[in-house]
PDB file of C-alpha atoms in Angstrom:
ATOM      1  CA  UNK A   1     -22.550 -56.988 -70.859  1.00 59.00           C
ATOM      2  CA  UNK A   2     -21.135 -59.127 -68.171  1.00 57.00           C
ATOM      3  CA  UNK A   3     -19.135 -56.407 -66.494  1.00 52.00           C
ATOM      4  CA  UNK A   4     -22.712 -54.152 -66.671  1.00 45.00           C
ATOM      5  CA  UNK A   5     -24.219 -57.047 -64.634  1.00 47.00           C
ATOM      6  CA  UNK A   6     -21.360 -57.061 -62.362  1.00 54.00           C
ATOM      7  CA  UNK A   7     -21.501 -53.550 -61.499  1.00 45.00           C
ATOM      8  CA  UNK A   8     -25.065 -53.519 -61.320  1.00 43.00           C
ATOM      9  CA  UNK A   9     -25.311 -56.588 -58.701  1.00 49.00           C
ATOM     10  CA  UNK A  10     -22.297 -54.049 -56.464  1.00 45.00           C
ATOM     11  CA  UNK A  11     -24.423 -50.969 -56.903  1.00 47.00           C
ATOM     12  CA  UNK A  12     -27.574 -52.313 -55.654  1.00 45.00           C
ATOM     13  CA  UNK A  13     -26.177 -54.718 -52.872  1.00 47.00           C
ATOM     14  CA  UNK A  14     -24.720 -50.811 -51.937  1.00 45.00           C
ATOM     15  CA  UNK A  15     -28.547 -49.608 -51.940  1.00 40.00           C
ATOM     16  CA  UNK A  16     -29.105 -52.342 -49.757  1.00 40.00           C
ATOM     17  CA  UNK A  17     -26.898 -52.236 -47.199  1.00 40.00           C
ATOM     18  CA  UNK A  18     -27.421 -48.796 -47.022  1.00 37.00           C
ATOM     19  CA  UNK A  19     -30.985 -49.386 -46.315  1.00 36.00           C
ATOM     20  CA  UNK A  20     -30.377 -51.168 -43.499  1.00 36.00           C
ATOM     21  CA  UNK A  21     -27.616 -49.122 -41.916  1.00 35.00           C
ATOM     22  CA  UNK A  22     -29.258 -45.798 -41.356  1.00 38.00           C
ATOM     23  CA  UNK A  23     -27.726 -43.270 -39.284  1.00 41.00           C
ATOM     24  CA  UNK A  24     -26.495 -43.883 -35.838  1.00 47.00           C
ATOM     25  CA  UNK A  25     -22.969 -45.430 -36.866  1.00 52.00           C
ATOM     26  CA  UNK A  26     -24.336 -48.348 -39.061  1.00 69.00           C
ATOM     27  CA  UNK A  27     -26.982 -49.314 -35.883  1.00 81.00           C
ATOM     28  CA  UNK A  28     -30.103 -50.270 -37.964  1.00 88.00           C
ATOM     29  CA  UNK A  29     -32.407 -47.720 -36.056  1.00 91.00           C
ATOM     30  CA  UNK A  30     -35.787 -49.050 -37.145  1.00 93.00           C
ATOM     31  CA  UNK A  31     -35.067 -52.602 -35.681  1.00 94.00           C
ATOM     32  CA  UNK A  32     -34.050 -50.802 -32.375  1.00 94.00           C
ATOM     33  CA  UNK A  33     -36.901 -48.867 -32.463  1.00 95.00           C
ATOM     34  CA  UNK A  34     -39.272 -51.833 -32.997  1.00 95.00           C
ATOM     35  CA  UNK A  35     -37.397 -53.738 -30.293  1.00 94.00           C
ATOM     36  CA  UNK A  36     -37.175 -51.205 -27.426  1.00 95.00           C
ATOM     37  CA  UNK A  37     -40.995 -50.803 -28.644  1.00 94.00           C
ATOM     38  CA  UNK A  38     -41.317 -54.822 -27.681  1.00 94.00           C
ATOM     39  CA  UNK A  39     -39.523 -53.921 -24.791  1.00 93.00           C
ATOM     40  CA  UNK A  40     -41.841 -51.221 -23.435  1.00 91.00           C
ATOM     41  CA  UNK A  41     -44.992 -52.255 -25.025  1.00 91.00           C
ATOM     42  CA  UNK A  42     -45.222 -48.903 -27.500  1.00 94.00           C
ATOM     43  CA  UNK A  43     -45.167 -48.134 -31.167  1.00 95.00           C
ATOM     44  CA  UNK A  44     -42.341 -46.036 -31.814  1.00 95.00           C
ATOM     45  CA  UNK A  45     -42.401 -43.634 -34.148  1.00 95.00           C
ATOM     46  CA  UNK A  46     -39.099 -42.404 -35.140  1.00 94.00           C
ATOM     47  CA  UNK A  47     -38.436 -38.616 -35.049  1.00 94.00           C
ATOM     48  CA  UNK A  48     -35.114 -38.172 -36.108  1.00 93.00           C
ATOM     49  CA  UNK A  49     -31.677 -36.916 -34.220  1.00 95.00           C
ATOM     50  CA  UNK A  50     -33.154 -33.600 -32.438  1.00 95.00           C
ATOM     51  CA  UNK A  51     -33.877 -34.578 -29.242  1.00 96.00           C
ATOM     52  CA  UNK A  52     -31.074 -36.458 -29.277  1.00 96.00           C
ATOM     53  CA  UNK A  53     -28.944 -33.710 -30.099  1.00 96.00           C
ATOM     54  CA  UNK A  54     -30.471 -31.682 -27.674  1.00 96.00           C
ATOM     55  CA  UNK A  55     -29.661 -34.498 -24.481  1.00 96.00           C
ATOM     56  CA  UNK A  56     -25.856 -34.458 -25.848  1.00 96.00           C
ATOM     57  CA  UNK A  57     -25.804 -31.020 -26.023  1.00 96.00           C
ATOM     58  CA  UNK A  58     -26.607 -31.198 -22.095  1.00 95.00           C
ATOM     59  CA  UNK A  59     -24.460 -33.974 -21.596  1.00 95.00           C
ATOM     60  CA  UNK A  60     -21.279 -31.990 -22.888  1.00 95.00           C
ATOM     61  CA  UNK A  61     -22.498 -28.650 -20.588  1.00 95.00           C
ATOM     62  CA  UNK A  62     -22.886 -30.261 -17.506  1.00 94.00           C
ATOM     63  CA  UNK A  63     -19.987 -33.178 -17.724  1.00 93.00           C
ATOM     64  CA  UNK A  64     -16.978 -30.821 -16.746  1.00 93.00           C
ATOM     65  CA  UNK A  65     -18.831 -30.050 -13.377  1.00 93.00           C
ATOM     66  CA  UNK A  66     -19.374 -33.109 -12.142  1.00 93.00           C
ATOM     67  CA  UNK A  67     -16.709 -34.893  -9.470  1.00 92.00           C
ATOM     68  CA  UNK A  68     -14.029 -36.917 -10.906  1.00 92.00           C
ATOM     69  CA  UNK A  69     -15.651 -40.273  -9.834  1.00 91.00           C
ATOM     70  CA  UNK A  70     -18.641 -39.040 -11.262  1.00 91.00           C
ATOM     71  CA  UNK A  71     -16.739 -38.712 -14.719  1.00 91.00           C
ATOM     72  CA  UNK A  72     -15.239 -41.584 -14.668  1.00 89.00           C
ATOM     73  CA  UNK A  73     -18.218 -43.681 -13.870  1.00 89.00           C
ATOM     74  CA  UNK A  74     -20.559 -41.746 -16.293  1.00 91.00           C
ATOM     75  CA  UNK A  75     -24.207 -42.070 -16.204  1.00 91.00           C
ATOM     76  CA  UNK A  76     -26.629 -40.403 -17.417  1.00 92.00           C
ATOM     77  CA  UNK A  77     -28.959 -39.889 -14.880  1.00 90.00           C
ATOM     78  CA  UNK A  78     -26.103 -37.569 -13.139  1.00 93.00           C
ATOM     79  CA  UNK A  79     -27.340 -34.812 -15.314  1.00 94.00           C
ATOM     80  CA  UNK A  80     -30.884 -35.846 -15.066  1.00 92.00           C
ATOM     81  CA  UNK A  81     -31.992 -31.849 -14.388  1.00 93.00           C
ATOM     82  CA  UNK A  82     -30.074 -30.856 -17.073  1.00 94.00           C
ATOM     83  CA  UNK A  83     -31.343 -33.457 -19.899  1.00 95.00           C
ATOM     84  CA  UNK A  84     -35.400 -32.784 -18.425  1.00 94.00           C
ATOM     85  CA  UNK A  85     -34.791 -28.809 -19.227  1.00 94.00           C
ATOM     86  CA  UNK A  86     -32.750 -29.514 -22.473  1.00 95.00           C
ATOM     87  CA  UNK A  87     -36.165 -31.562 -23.313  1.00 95.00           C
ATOM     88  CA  UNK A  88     -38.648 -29.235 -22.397  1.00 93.00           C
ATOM     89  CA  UNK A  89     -40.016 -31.572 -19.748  1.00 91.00           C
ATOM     90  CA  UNK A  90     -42.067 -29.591 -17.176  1.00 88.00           C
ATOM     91  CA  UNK A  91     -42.969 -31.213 -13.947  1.00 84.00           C
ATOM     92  CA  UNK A  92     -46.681 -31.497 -15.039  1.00 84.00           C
ATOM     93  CA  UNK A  93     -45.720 -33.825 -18.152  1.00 86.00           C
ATOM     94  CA  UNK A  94     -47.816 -36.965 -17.978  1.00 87.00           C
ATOM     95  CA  UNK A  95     -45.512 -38.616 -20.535  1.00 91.00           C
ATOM     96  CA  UNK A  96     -42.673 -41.328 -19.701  1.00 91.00           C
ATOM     97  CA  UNK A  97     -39.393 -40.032 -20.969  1.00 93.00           C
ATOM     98  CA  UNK A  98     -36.516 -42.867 -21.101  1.00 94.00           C
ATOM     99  CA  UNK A  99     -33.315 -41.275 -21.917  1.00 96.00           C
ATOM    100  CA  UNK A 100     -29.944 -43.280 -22.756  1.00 95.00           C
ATOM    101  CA  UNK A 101     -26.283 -42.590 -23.104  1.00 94.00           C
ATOM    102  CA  UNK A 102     -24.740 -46.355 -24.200  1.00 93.00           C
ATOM    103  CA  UNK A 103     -21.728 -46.979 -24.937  1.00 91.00           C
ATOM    104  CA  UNK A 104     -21.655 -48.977 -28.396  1.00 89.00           C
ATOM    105  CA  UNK A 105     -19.870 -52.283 -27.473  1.00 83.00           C
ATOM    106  CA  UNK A 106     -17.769 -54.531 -29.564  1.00 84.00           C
ATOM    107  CA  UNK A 107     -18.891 -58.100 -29.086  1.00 84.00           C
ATOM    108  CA  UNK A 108     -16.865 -60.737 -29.140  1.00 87.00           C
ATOM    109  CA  UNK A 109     -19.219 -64.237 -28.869  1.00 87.00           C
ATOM    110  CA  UNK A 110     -20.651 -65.304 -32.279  1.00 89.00           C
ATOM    111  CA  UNK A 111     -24.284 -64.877 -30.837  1.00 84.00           C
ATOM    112  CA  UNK A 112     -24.222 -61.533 -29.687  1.00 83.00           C
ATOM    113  CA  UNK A 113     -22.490 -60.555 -32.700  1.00 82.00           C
ATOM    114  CA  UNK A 114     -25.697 -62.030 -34.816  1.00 86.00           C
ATOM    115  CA  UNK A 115     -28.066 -60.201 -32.712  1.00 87.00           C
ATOM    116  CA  UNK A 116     -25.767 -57.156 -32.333  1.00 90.00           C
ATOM    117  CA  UNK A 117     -29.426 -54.971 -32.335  1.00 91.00           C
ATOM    118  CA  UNK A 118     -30.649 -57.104 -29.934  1.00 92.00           C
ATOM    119  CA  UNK A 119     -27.656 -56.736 -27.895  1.00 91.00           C
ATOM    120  CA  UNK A 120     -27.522 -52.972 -28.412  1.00 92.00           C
ATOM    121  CA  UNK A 121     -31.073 -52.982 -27.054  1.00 93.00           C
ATOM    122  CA  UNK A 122     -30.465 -54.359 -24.008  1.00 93.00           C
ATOM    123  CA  UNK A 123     -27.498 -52.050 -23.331  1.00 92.00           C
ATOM    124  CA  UNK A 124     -29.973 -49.181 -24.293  1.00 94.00           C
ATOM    125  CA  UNK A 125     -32.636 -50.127 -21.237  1.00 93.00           C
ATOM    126  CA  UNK A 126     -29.457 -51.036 -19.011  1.00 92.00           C
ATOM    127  CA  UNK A 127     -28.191 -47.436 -19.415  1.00 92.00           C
ATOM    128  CA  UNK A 128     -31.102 -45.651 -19.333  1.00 93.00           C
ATOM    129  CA  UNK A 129     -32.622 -43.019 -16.704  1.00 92.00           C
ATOM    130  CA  UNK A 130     -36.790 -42.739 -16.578  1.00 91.00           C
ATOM    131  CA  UNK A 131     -37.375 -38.805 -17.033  1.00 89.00           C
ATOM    132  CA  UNK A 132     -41.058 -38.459 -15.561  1.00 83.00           C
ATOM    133  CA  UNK A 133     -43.552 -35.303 -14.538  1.00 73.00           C
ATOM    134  CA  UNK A 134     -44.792 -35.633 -11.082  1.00 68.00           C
ATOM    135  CA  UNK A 135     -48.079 -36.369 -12.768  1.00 69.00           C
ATOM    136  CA  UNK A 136     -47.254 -39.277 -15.159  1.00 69.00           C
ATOM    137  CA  UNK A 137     -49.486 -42.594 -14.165  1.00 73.00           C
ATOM    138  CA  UNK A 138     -47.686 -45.710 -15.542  1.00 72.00           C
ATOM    139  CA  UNK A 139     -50.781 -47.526 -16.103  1.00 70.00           C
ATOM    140  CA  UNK A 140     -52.612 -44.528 -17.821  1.00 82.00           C
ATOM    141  CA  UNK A 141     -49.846 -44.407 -20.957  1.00 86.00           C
ATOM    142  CA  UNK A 142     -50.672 -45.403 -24.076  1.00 91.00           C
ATOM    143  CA  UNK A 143     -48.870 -47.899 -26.047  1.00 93.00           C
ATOM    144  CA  UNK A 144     -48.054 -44.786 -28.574  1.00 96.00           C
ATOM    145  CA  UNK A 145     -44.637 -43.078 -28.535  1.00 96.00           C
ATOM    146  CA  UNK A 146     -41.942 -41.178 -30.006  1.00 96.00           C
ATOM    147  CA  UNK A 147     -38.336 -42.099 -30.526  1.00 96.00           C
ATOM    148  CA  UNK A 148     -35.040 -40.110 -31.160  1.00 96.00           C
ATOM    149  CA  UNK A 149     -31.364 -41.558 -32.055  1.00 96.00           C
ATOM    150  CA  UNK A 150     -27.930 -40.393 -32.632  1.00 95.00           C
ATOM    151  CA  UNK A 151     -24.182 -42.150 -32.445  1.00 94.00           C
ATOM    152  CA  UNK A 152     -21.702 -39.293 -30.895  1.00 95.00           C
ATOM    153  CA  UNK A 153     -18.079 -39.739 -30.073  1.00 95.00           C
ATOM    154  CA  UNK A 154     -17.573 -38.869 -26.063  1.00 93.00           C
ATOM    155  CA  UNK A 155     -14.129 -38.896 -24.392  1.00 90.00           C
ATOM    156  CA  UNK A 156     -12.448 -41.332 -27.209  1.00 89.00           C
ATOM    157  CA  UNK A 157     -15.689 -43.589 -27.379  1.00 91.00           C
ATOM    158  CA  UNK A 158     -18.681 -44.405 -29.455  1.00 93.00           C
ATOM    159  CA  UNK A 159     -21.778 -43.921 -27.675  1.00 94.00           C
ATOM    160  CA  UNK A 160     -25.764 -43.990 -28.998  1.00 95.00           C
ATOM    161  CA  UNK A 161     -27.896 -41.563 -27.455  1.00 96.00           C
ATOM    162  CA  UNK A 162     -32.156 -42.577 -27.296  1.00 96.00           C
ATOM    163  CA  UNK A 163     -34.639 -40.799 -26.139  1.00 96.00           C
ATOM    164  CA  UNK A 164     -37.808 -42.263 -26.055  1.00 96.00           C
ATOM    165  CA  UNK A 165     -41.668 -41.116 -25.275  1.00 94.00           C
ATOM    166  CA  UNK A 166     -44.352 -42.562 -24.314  1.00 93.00           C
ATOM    167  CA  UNK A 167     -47.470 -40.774 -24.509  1.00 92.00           C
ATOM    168  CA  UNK A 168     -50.078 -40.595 -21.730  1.00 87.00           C
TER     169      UNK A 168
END
């Protein structure tokens, strides 16, 4: 009885953590979600890895023809063209688009590594490009959006790609 106990306490602190580590290379994407949704003022809903997929999928086409300082210096706003027609975003959009390529960081200070999400957050915004129609009106968006999140491996690293949209 006591080793049915025992494996019962391992199997459902297994559930557990696995409920918190969803996806994205053990990020825990509903608290980044409801952060970068404190961030921008927005409730994000999240709507899995395909637009996600579909701004790596850009990333990978147009990285070989950039210049070698470019590459080495990677952001993604260098492919900002490419990422808006991966998306679908036409120049009459009156959505916000954020879209970030971050490089998942290893901290090494005991506070960072206790808000690691936090942390991640801020790296998120930091590496982020603003993907906008020619008729979006900051002050006319709603505090309702969408949000999309994958972990990829890029030229030996681990990086977490977000996409996030606010709706007009």
């Amino acid at each position: 009885m006591k080793l049915f106990k025992r494996l019962l306490a391992v199997a459902l602190a297994g559930v557990l953590a696995l409920t918190v580590l969803t996806g994205c290379g053990g990020v825990n994407q509903k608290e980044l979600a409801a952060i970068l949704g404190d961030m921008d003022g927005v409730t994000y809903q999240n709507m899995g890895e395909e637009e996600a997929n579909q701004v790596f999928d850009a990333i990978q086409k147009a990285y070989p023809g950039l210049s070698e300082a470019d590459q080495k210096n990677f952001h993604v706003g260098y492919v900002e063209d490419a990422v808006k027609t991966a998306l679908g975003i036409q120049d009459d959009t009156k959505d916000l688009y954020r879209v970030s390529f971050a490089r998942m960081e290893k901290f090494s200070s005991e506070y960072l590594k206790q808000h690691d999400v936090y942390a991640l957050a801020k790296l998120v915004r930091r590496d982020s490009v603003e993907l906008t129609g020619r008729d979006t009106l900051y002050y006319r968006l709603s505090n309702q959006g969408t949000i999309s999140m994958k972990s990829v491996q890029f030229n030996g690293a681990e990086y977490l790609v977000v996409v996030t949209k606010q709706l007009a």
